[in-house]
Amino acid sequence: MIIVSCSQGKHLAKKVANKIKKPYSELTVKKFPDNEIYLKFNTNVKNKKVMLVQSFYGDINDLITEVLFAADTAKDLKAKSIALVAPYFPYLRQDKRFKPGEAVSLKVIADIIDKFFDEIYIIDPHLHRERTLSHIFKIKAHKLSACKEIADYIKKKIKNPIIIGPDWESYKWAGKVAIYCRCMSYILKKERVSARKVKISLNKKVNLKEKNIVIVDDIISTGHTILQAAKSLRSLGVKNITAICVHGIFSENALQKLKKANINVIATNTIPSSKSKIDISSVISERLR
Ligand code: R5P
């Protein structure tokens, strides 16, 4: 096996290779003046199981092109098999045709990945209507989770936490983290008005005043979900709010907005940022061992 980092996998790939004591190499990836991609392997992959590590944030569409070029090249260079290790994998939220004529992005991307790879590993994929990765991919698909690492962080850093899931889908993360932390959890009710607008409320009557609230979700993108959840919690008298996510996309000045709302934000390093205080390299290395 060889761990090969694509352009946005370096922060994890090297750590993983060290942990499992496997050889490590980085792709050379450049852009031509017209934006075409240049890609080169810097190691011999012949007869090797190649693990391409790429996290999809920023110019995700370029990054997809890059992994397809890399997989095809590895195959051409006679690699034994090719796996994609994607700490964060995109396009999982558009899993159905919400309006006539829309692309079902999840299906499109899964079909492409199936053609180029033998296996895929994803940390906390956003599975909604499609319950498991085997409903999405035809290749062997491994679901990994950062919940234990998030719980370990909470246990170390936050006294008497109460875990809040901002919507029913978040029970998968909030509920699991609460079990690991052995503390209470509540799930809020979210109505999505548009891509940038959500309404959130708590159905139950619970006294959350003076508690250390930890909102746990898989993704923070624009931050609207967390902001609305915090607004509804503040109306119940809550003061201390920490929001923890697996994947900190933080688009459209999300971090500034969350800071202004006095929310302490923490993320894992599936997507590296100043908020990545939880390292999940061992989640990957344990699975690849
Ligand atoms: C959606 O259901 C996800 O679990 C997240 O709640 C959502 O992606 C967060 O997006 P935003 O930060 O833009 O509200």
Coordinates of C-alpha atoms and ligand atoms in Angstrom, one line a residue:
M1 CA 0.0 0.0 0.0
I2 CA 1.1 3.5 -0.7
I3 CA -0.5 6.8 0.6
V4 CA -0.5 9.4 -2.1
S5 CA -1.6 12.9 -1.2
C6 CA -3.6 15.0 -3.8
S7 CA -3.3 18.8 -3.5
Q8 CA -5.7 19.1 -0.6
G9 CA -5.0 15.9 1.4
K10 CA -1.5 16.7 2.6
H11 CA -2.6 17.8 6.1
L12 CA -3.9 14.3 6.8
A13 CA -2.2 11.9 4.4
K14 CA 1.3 12.3 5.8
K15 CA 0.1 11.8 9.4
V16 CA -1.8 8.7 8.3
A17 CA 1.2 7.2 6.4
N18 CA 3.4 7.8 9.5
K19 CA 0.8 6.2 11.8
I20 CA 0.4 3.1 9.7
K21 CA 4.1 3.0 8.6
K22 CA 3.4 3.0 4.9
P23 CA 5.3 4.9 2.2
Y24 CA 4.1 8.4 1.4
S25 CA 4.2 10.5 -1.7
E26 CA 2.7 13.7 -3.0
L27 CA 1.3 14.3 -6.5
T28 CA 2.6 17.3 -8.4
V29 CA -0.5 19.3 -9.4
K30 CA -0.2 22.5 -11.4
K31 CA -2.4 24.7 -13.5
F32 CA -1.6 25.8 -17.0
P33 CA -2.4 29.5 -17.9
D34 CA -5.7 28.4 -19.4
N35 CA -6.7 26.5 -16.2
E36 CA -6.0 23.0 -17.5
I37 CA -4.6 20.7 -14.9
Y38 CA -1.1 19.2 -15.0
L39 CA -0.6 16.1 -12.8
K40 CA 2.3 13.8 -12.1
F41 CA 3.0 10.9 -9.8
N42 CA 6.4 11.1 -8.1
T43 CA 6.6 7.5 -7.1
N44 CA 6.3 4.1 -8.7
V45 CA 2.7 2.8 -8.2
K46 CA 3.1 -0.4 -10.3
N47 CA 1.4 -3.3 -8.5
K48 CA 0.6 -1.2 -5.5
K49 CA -2.6 -0.5 -3.7
V50 CA -2.8 3.3 -4.1
M51 CA -4.7 5.3 -1.5
L52 CA -5.4 8.8 -2.9
V53 CA -6.1 11.3 -0.1
Q54 CA -8.1 14.3 -1.1
S55 CA -10.4 16.6 1.0
F56 CA -12.9 18.5 -1.1
Y57 CA -13.1 22.2 -0.1
G58 CA -12.5 25.4 -2.0
D59 CA -12.5 24.7 -5.7
I60 CA -14.2 21.4 -5.3
N61 CA -14.9 20.9 -9.0
D62 CA -11.2 21.3 -9.8
L63 CA -10.4 18.9 -7.0
I64 CA -12.8 16.3 -8.5
T65 CA -11.1 16.6 -11.9
E66 CA -7.7 16.2 -10.1
V67 CA -8.7 12.9 -8.4
L68 CA -10.1 11.5 -11.7
F69 CA -6.9 12.4 -13.5
A70 CA -4.9 10.8 -10.7
A71 CA -7.0 7.6 -10.6
D72 CA -6.8 7.2 -14.4
T73 CA -3.1 7.8 -14.4
A74 CA -2.5 5.3 -11.5
K75 CA -4.4 2.7 -13.5
D76 CA -2.4 3.4 -16.6
L77 CA 0.8 3.1 -14.5
K78 CA -0.4 -0.4 -13.5
A79 CA -1.5 0.2 -9.9
K80 CA -3.0 -2.9 -8.3
S81 CA -6.0 -1.0 -7.0
I82 CA -7.0 2.6 -6.4
A83 CA -8.9 4.0 -3.4
L84 CA -10.1 7.5 -2.7
V85 CA -9.8 8.6 0.9
A86 CA -12.1 11.6 1.2
P87 CA -12.1 13.1 4.7
Y88 CA -14.9 15.4 3.4
F89 CA -16.8 14.3 0.3
P90 CA -19.1 16.8 -1.4
Y91 CA -22.3 16.8 -3.4
L92 CA -24.1 14.4 -1.0
R93 CA -26.8 16.9 0.0
Q94 CA -28.5 17.1 -3.5
D95 CA -29.7 13.6 -3.2
K96 CA -33.0 14.0 -5.1
R97 CA -34.7 16.1 -7.7
F98 CA -36.3 18.8 -5.5
K99 CA -37.5 20.8 -8.5
P100 CA -38.2 19.6 -12.0
G101 CA -35.1 19.6 -14.3
E102 CA -32.5 19.6 -11.4
A103 CA -29.4 17.4 -11.6
V104 CA -29.3 14.8 -8.9
S105 CA -25.7 15.7 -8.1
L106 CA -25.1 12.8 -5.7
K107 CA -26.0 10.2 -8.4
V108 CA -23.9 12.0 -11.0
I109 CA -20.8 12.1 -8.8
A110 CA -21.3 8.6 -7.5
D111 CA -21.5 7.2 -11.0
I112 CA -18.2 9.0 -11.9
I113 CA -16.4 7.8 -8.8
D114 CA -17.6 4.2 -9.5
K115 CA -15.9 4.3 -12.9
F116 CA -12.5 5.4 -11.7
F117 CA -12.0 3.9 -8.2
D118 CA -12.1 0.4 -6.6
E119 CA -12.9 1.7 -3.1
I120 CA -13.9 4.9 -1.3
Y121 CA -13.5 6.0 2.3
I122 CA -15.5 8.9 3.6
I123 CA -15.7 10.5 7.1
D124 CA -19.2 11.3 8.3
P125 CA -20.9 11.4 4.8
H126 CA -24.1 13.5 4.8
L127 CA -26.5 10.6 4.3
H128 CA -30.1 11.7 4.4
R129 CA -32.6 9.9 2.2
E130 CA -29.9 7.5 0.9
R131 CA -29.3 5.6 4.2
T132 CA -26.0 3.9 3.5
L133 CA -23.0 4.4 1.2
S134 CA -23.8 1.1 -0.5
H135 CA -27.1 2.7 -1.8
I136 CA -25.0 5.4 -3.4
F137 CA -21.8 3.7 -4.7
K138 CA -21.4 0.4 -6.5
I139 CA -17.7 0.1 -5.4
K140 CA -16.8 -0.8 -1.8
A141 CA -17.6 2.3 0.2
H142 CA -16.4 2.7 3.8
K143 CA -18.1 5.1 6.2
L144 CA -15.9 6.4 9.0
S145 CA -16.9 8.6 11.8
A146 CA -15.3 11.4 13.9
C147 CA -18.0 11.2 16.7
K148 CA -15.7 9.5 19.2
E149 CA -13.0 12.1 18.6
I150 CA -15.5 14.9 19.1
A151 CA -16.8 13.3 22.3
D152 CA -13.2 13.0 23.6
Y153 CA -12.7 16.7 22.9
I154 CA -15.9 17.6 24.8
K155 CA -15.0 15.4 27.7
K156 CA -11.6 17.1 28.0
K157 CA -12.7 20.7 27.5
I158 CA -16.4 21.2 28.4
K159 CA -17.8 20.7 31.9
N160 CA -21.4 19.3 32.3
P161 CA -22.2 19.6 28.6
I162 CA -25.7 19.2 27.1
I163 CA -25.6 18.2 23.4
I164 CA -28.0 19.8 21.0
G165 CA -28.7 18.7 17.4
P166 CA -29.9 21.6 15.3
D167 CA -32.2 19.4 13.2
W168 CA -33.6 15.9 13.1
E169 CA -30.9 14.7 10.7
S170 CA -28.2 15.7 13.2
Y171 CA -29.3 13.0 15.7
K172 CA -26.8 10.7 13.9
W173 CA -24.0 13.0 15.2
A174 CA -25.5 14.7 18.3
G175 CA -27.0 11.5 19.6
K176 CA -23.9 9.4 19.2
V177 CA -21.6 12.1 20.7
A178 CA -24.0 12.4 23.7
I179 CA -23.8 8.6 24.2
Y180 CA -20.0 8.7 24.2
C181 CA -20.0 11.7 26.6
R182 CA -22.8 10.1 28.7
C183 CA -24.8 13.3 28.8
M184 CA -28.2 14.5 27.8
S185 CA -29.0 15.5 24.2
Y186 CA -31.9 17.3 22.5
I187 CA -32.8 17.6 18.9
L188 CA -34.2 20.9 17.6
K189 CA -36.8 21.2 14.8
K190 CA -35.5 22.9 11.6
E191 CA -37.4 24.2 8.7
R192 CA -35.3 25.2 5.7
V193 CA -36.8 28.2 4.0
S194 CA -34.1 28.5 1.4
A195 CA -30.4 27.7 0.9
R196 CA -29.5 30.6 3.2
K197 CA -32.5 30.7 5.5
V198 CA -33.7 28.3 8.2
K199 CA -36.2 28.5 11.2
I200 CA -35.3 26.5 14.3
S201 CA -37.2 25.7 17.5
L202 CA -37.2 23.4 20.5
N203 CA -40.4 21.4 20.9
K204 CA -39.8 20.2 24.5
K205 CA -39.9 22.3 27.7
V206 CA -36.5 21.9 29.2
N207 CA -34.5 24.1 31.5
L208 CA -31.2 24.9 29.6
K209 CA -30.3 28.0 31.6
E210 CA -26.8 28.0 33.1
K211 CA -25.9 24.9 31.1
N212 CA -22.9 24.5 28.8
I213 CA -24.6 23.9 25.5
V214 CA -22.7 22.1 22.7
I215 CA -24.4 22.1 19.3
V216 CA -23.2 19.2 17.2
D217 CA -23.7 18.9 13.5
D218 CA -21.9 17.3 10.6
I219 CA -21.4 20.4 8.5
I220 CA -21.2 24.1 9.1
S221 CA -21.4 25.9 5.7
T222 CA -22.9 29.3 5.8
G223 CA -23.5 29.0 9.6
H224 CA -27.2 29.8 9.3
T225 CA -28.3 26.5 10.9
I226 CA -26.1 27.1 13.9
L227 CA -27.0 30.8 14.2
Q228 CA -30.7 30.0 14.2
A229 CA -30.3 27.2 16.7
A230 CA -28.3 29.6 18.9
K231 CA -31.0 32.2 18.6
S232 CA -33.7 29.8 19.7
L233 CA -31.5 28.6 22.6
R234 CA -30.7 32.1 23.7
S235 CA -34.4 32.8 23.9
L236 CA -34.5 30.0 26.5
G237 CA -31.9 31.9 28.6
V238 CA -28.8 29.9 27.4
K239 CA -25.5 31.8 27.7
N240 CA -22.6 29.5 26.8
I241 CA -22.8 28.0 23.4
T242 CA -20.1 26.0 21.6
A243 CA -20.8 24.6 18.1
I244 CA -18.8 21.6 17.0
C245 CA -18.9 20.2 13.5
V246 CA -17.1 17.4 11.6
H247 CA -16.7 19.4 8.4
G248 CA -16.0 23.1 8.8
I249 CA -16.7 24.5 5.3
F250 CA -17.3 28.0 6.7
S251 CA -18.5 29.7 3.5
E252 CA -19.8 33.3 3.2
N253 CA -18.0 34.7 6.3
A254 CA -19.6 32.1 8.5
L255 CA -16.9 32.3 11.1
Q256 CA -17.3 36.1 11.4
K257 CA -21.1 35.8 11.8
L258 CA -20.7 33.0 14.4
K259 CA -18.1 35.0 16.4
K260 CA -20.4 38.0 16.4
A261 CA -23.1 35.8 17.9
N262 CA -20.7 34.8 20.6
I263 CA -20.6 31.2 19.6
N264 CA -17.4 29.3 20.2
V265 CA -16.7 27.2 17.1
I266 CA -14.7 24.0 16.9
A267 CA -14.2 21.6 14.0
T268 CA -12.2 18.5 13.1
N269 CA -9.5 18.7 10.5
T270 CA -11.3 16.9 7.7
I271 CA -11.2 20.4 6.3
P272 CA -8.3 22.4 7.8
S273 CA -9.0 25.8 9.3
S274 CA -8.2 27.9 12.4
K275 CA -11.0 26.1 14.1
S276 CA -9.7 22.5 13.5
K277 CA -8.9 21.6 17.0
I278 CA -9.9 17.9 16.6
D279 CA -7.5 15.7 14.7
I280 CA -9.1 12.8 12.9
S281 CA -6.0 11.2 11.3
S282 CA -6.3 8.2 13.6
V283 CA -9.9 7.6 12.3
I284 CA -8.4 7.0 8.9
S285 CA -5.3 5.2 10.0
E286 CA -7.2 2.8 12.2
R287 CA -9.3 1.8 9.2
L288 CA -6.4 1.4 6.8
R289 CA -4.3 -0.6 9.2
Ligands
R5P1 C1 -27.8 19.9 6.7 O1 -28.8 19.2 6.9 C2 -26.5 19.7 7.4 O2 -26.6 18.7 8.4 C3 -26.1 21.1 8.0 O3 -27.0 21.4 9.1 C4 -26.1 22.1 7.0 O4 -25.4 21.7 5.9 C5 -25.4 23.4 7.5 O5 -25.5 24.4 6.5 P1 -25.5 25.9 6.9 O6 -24.3 26.1 7.8 O7 -25.3 26.6 5.6 O8 -26.7 26.2 7.6

